[in-house]
Amino acid sequence: MLEIENITAGYGGLTALSDVSVSVGKGEFVAIVGPNGAGKTTLFKTISGVVPLRSGRITFEGRDLSSYSAWQRAHFGLAHVPEGRQVFATLTVQENLEMGAYTDEGQRRRSEISDMILELFPILAERRSQLAGTLSGGQQQMLAIGRGLASAPRLLMLDEPSMGLAPAVADMIFERIIDIRDKAGLSVLLVEQRVADALQSCDRGYVLETGRVVLQGRHETLLKDERVRQAYLGM
Amino acid sequence: MFGRRSLLRESLPIVGFAAVYMAVASMVESEYHLLTFTLVAVWATMGLAWNILSGYSGLVSFGHASFFGLGAYTSALALKLFGITPWIGIPMGTVVGAVAGLMIGVPTFRLRGHYFALAMLAYPLALLYVFEWLGYQEVAVPLMRENAAYYMQFTDHRIYVGIAVALMTAAMILSRKIEISRFGLSLLAIKQNEAAADAAGIDIMRNKLIAIVLSGAVAGTIGGFYSMVLLVVTPPSVFGMLTSAQALIMALFGGVGTMWGPVIGAMVLIPLSETLHAELGNVIPGIQGVVFGLAIILVIILAPEGIYWKIRDKLRAGRDDDRRPVDASSAAPAEPSEPARIKPGPDAPIVLSVRNLSKNFGGLKAVQDVSFDVPEGAIFGIIGPNGAGKTTLFNLLNGFVTTSSGSVSYKGGDITGLKPNAVCRLGVGRTFQVVRPFLRMSVLDNVIVGAFVSAATDDQARENALAAIELVGLGGAAERIAGSLTNKELRLMELARALAGQPKLLLLDETLAGLGSSEVEDLLAAIRRIASRGVTIVIIEHTMQAMVRLADTFLVLDHGQVIGLGDPKTITREPRVIEAYLGKKWANRA
Amino acid sequence: MGTVAIVTENILQAMAAGLLIGCIYGLMCAGLGVIFGVMRVINFAQGDFMMLGMYVAYYFVTSFGILAIMGPYAGPIAGALVAGPVLFVLGVVLHKYLVTRVTGIRVAGLEGEGHFAQLILTLGIALVLSNGGLILFGSEPVSIRTPLSRTAWELGPLMGDAVSIFVNKARFVGAIVSILIAGALYLFITKVRFGKALRAAADNPQSATYVGIDVEKAHRVAFGLGVAITGIAGGLVASYYPFQPYVGIEFVIVMYAGVVLGGMGSIIGAFWGGLTIGLVQQMSTLILPTQLQNTAIFVVFLLVVFIRPEGFFGRSAERT
């Protein structure tokens, strides 16, 4: 469904990704792990078109994304839940979700998806008319995920959903992500710092280090691999 | 370059230019063309005044008409009301302009970005209405038939050109002096990165105030002269938007941040608009403003820093292939060899001592109850996952952020709550994650900015800068333009800049981020060399591969708290650390 | 009449005038507020766009015999409303070919702060428009003269027979139209999907892109809309105030004072800010000579900038 072939990308003089290949199959849960600065967020931004591609190819459901600008890609069924939540702070919770449903597909299936989101995160229903900027970190993360789901995507990309959250809240968010995978039948591409959680729940994983894929495989193999630990701790 | 240039030699081309200009003007007969020659010099000077503040320090002023208009009214009213000769009236305008600069600068420099721009825009417009209300809608300078020279009223218009050129030459020499002085470099540092300048020990407010006072003085002077040329002053003609805009346009069109810029701008635009005005003024009354408007629209789109830089960059690109990256290690044959660094022993004196340091942002506890000691000569690594509070901790250490509770002491003295430039003066240097060098300046000039804090003289600053460049291994690249450096070389330059201030303690903020593995090696070698000179190093980093080989001691932060302190080997086996980096489940498995 | 009555009458009269003018100022501020709120661009040319709105209304009303056909109420209103679409098109075109050149990613790499390029570009546009206006329209002040410009309704007598307030009809009509258009703008940005998308694009352009909003287009529409609304306000001002091509600069500070007062970035706050500025301007005539009316606005503006730069009317979360 998503096919990333030998891409190179970066900002200014920096090359953040070199020769990275990643693929996500239909209904698959793929995790990308790796230490800070490995290029995970850049990979996501390259997929959604915010960071330009220098070489290589990204196709989504057979369509070459490089000829489409970032905002168009959202309409193809690609939802990017960015690092650090990035909710629309000055809009209400309700309006944030409406903006999530900006795509045609999201419009069409609005009520059905809205029910699903509120079932996953009941707190969002309670806070419906509150400004998103006044929510707690965990609630904002739920809203960000809800906003991503509202577009009725076929691939949900989650960038560090547990970052900066208290451990209990992060656990809860993580459980919900697994629910989403199980119930909604979406493909999920996850970047996560909590390596063990990510690797345990995914089907396949990639380990990124200084802009390259250093290791990939099924989750049970990666979990055993000593090199994952080395990538993070250096020894 | 800096510190070796004599002002006398630098002034020669300026004086030569002025002489040629004067020579050409003296061949002109027509009174009208002589007026154009005068106006070119007047607006060049006004552009130079604008450039002294906005070009060098980056604080773009949309209200230089305040100074110009006050100067114009000062000399005109002095003559009209009190019969004071312009030879005194114009210097009075200088003083009024300088005082206005100070009075406007003190409150307005507290404002940032948009607010600064809007406030500067408002001052001259407010003054415009005040002068109308005072009844000075039109002040005509009285004609003095007797003693004309005493009242600066000449029948030979060449003399006006002469005075205008003299003022322009003085403004150019003043600008040149600023460009090659410590003050000018400090302004550039502020323009580039105010926080970094502050951390390099530069007193920001003082430098900005000096700039606006000088700028106001030059604008006041030329305004005072202007009213003697036109012999009539009205509020819209001297306080109007077009006056402010013209100052900015001359500099912007010709080139920002160089004394040649406003001169080039005035020499192109003033004759153009004057000619159009003379030829078509009756038919098309607003042609001048349209020309100026189009000129800046074109410049900002095609050559955003002005034609001087555009041409200079073109010439440079054609002339030298400076951009070929020089490998730092091979470029400097005299590079010091890797010394054997001795890690500090258990009884080494403590340089930096942090006790129960906490910082809350609203409800968020960014740093909680952190305590640690750094012994002299150590390489001390602060690590932790994203959002762990590392950068906040650094900002607390050098004074960018005020502490909520706890204390920081450096060499036994309490430095909690000191301002960054004060902390820097005590001998604590710092680098930044984002490197923003002056791309058109040489490596040496870039580094000298960092040397000012500890150097008494300019020569001393230069020497310290050269030594720092040598130590980091950029010895062969000192005269190269920073814009031609590779990413790694920029990091080394940044390191040299922090080092040039001769710190005893150096705080490094993610110096290795975004570098490839071979580049990391060069940086590590440079950091070790610095440490072997007895400089204590505290470094934040998340590239662990490199850190385990560099640091003697690790402090691990997670959620703002210390979760581990010890040598790298022990720390990376510590379950709590593994948990922080790889998640709880991973730690449980191990 | 006693002194008390005279003072009361003067105060009430100034307040009434201030409220009416304030509504029109509020509308022009809301126009600028849309541009600043969505794009974070300081537009120095806003006053000159307003001037163009005045002339569009003026020529529309005076050259087609509109006044005779539509009467003194509907005629000037129609003129002002016509200014809207004309300026919208102009705004969109200028944004597409000029303003985008200095906003967005292109600017990020430049030395110094990118927004100065925007300030300078809009200053250039301002100079071209105001001086170009001089070429096209001449320097003679004009205004849309209708019977309403010079007539007033009398409120009162109040306090026995002592006090009467006169409400200028042209200003009153302008104020009503302003309130209606500001209300429509409010509904557009809070109820209409594309209006909300404008706010989303303003709030977080990157996230807006992620949910499929074309931020570039949102900015273009916001620029056109902001210019158009201020142009309409200009058309309304034209019905009671004589103007010439340099009139823009007088109102630029009024607009920025209103926008800053309302909290930069808040569109509705800008309306309240403008209303306050109108009141301040008219009330200041009670104690200051008329030439200093605008100076009073500058003083308020500078005070706000120094004391409370986040403004008075914005919602707190809007500025996070």
GROMACS .gro file of C-alpha atoms in nm, chain A residues 45 48 50 70-71 74-75 80 82 86-91 95 98-100 102 107 131 147, chain C residues 190 193-194 196-197 199-200 203-204 206-214 315 317-320:
model
   46
   45LYS     CA    1   0.736   1.463   0.675
   48SER     CA    2   0.336   1.370   0.368
   50VAL     CA    3   0.637   1.877   0.385
   70ALA     CA    4   0.138   1.804   0.070
   71TRP     CA    5  -0.225   1.908   0.116
   74ALA     CA    6  -0.423   1.400   0.273
   75HIS     CA    7  -0.710   1.352   0.031
   80HIS     CA    8  -0.036   1.226   0.951
   82PRO     CA    9   0.241   1.495   1.387
   86GLN     CA   10   0.000   2.018   1.693
   87VAL     CA   11  -0.372   2.053   1.749
   88PHE     CA   12  -0.540   2.375   1.634
   89ALA     CA   13  -0.509   2.545   1.971
   90THR     CA   14  -0.749   2.831   1.897
   91LEU     CA   15  -1.023   2.607   1.759
   95GLU     CA   16  -1.385   2.224   1.519
   98GLU     CA   17  -1.434   1.890   1.173
   99MET     CA   18  -1.109   2.008   1.022
  100GLY     CA   19  -0.986   1.651   1.040
  102TYR     CA   20  -1.184   1.806   0.559
  107GLN     CA   21  -1.714   1.429   0.491
  131LEU     CA   22  -1.059   2.536   2.300
  147ARG     CA   23  -0.837   1.445   1.400
 1015THR     CA   24  -1.712   3.033   1.286
 1018ARG     CA   25  -1.633   2.505   0.668
 1019PHE     CA   26  -1.396   2.708   0.454
 1021LYS     CA   27  -1.297   2.750   0.979
 1022ALA     CA   28  -1.028   2.620   0.748
 1024ARG     CA   29  -0.865   2.979   1.105
 1025ALA     CA   30  -0.706   2.637   1.107
 1028ASP     CA   31  -0.344   2.850   1.378
 1029ASN     CA   32  -0.109   2.583   1.254
 1031GLN     CA   33   0.155   2.250   0.899
 1032SER     CA   34  -0.129   2.066   1.068
 1033ALA     CA   35  -0.369   2.233   0.827
 1034THR     CA   36  -0.171   2.082   0.542
 1035TYR     CA   37  -0.186   1.742   0.710
 1036VAL     CA   38  -0.564   1.749   0.719
 1037GLY     CA   39  -0.580   1.845   0.352
 1038ILE     CA   40  -0.624   2.223   0.359
 1039ASP     CA   41  -0.451   2.411   0.076
 1140ARG     CA   42  -0.924   3.512   2.382
 1142ALA     CA   43  -0.579   3.071   2.401
 1143GLU     CA   44  -0.578   3.244   2.063
 1144ARG     CA   45  -0.230   3.364   2.124
 1145THR     CA   46  -0.068   3.048   2.246
   0.00000   0.00000   0.00000
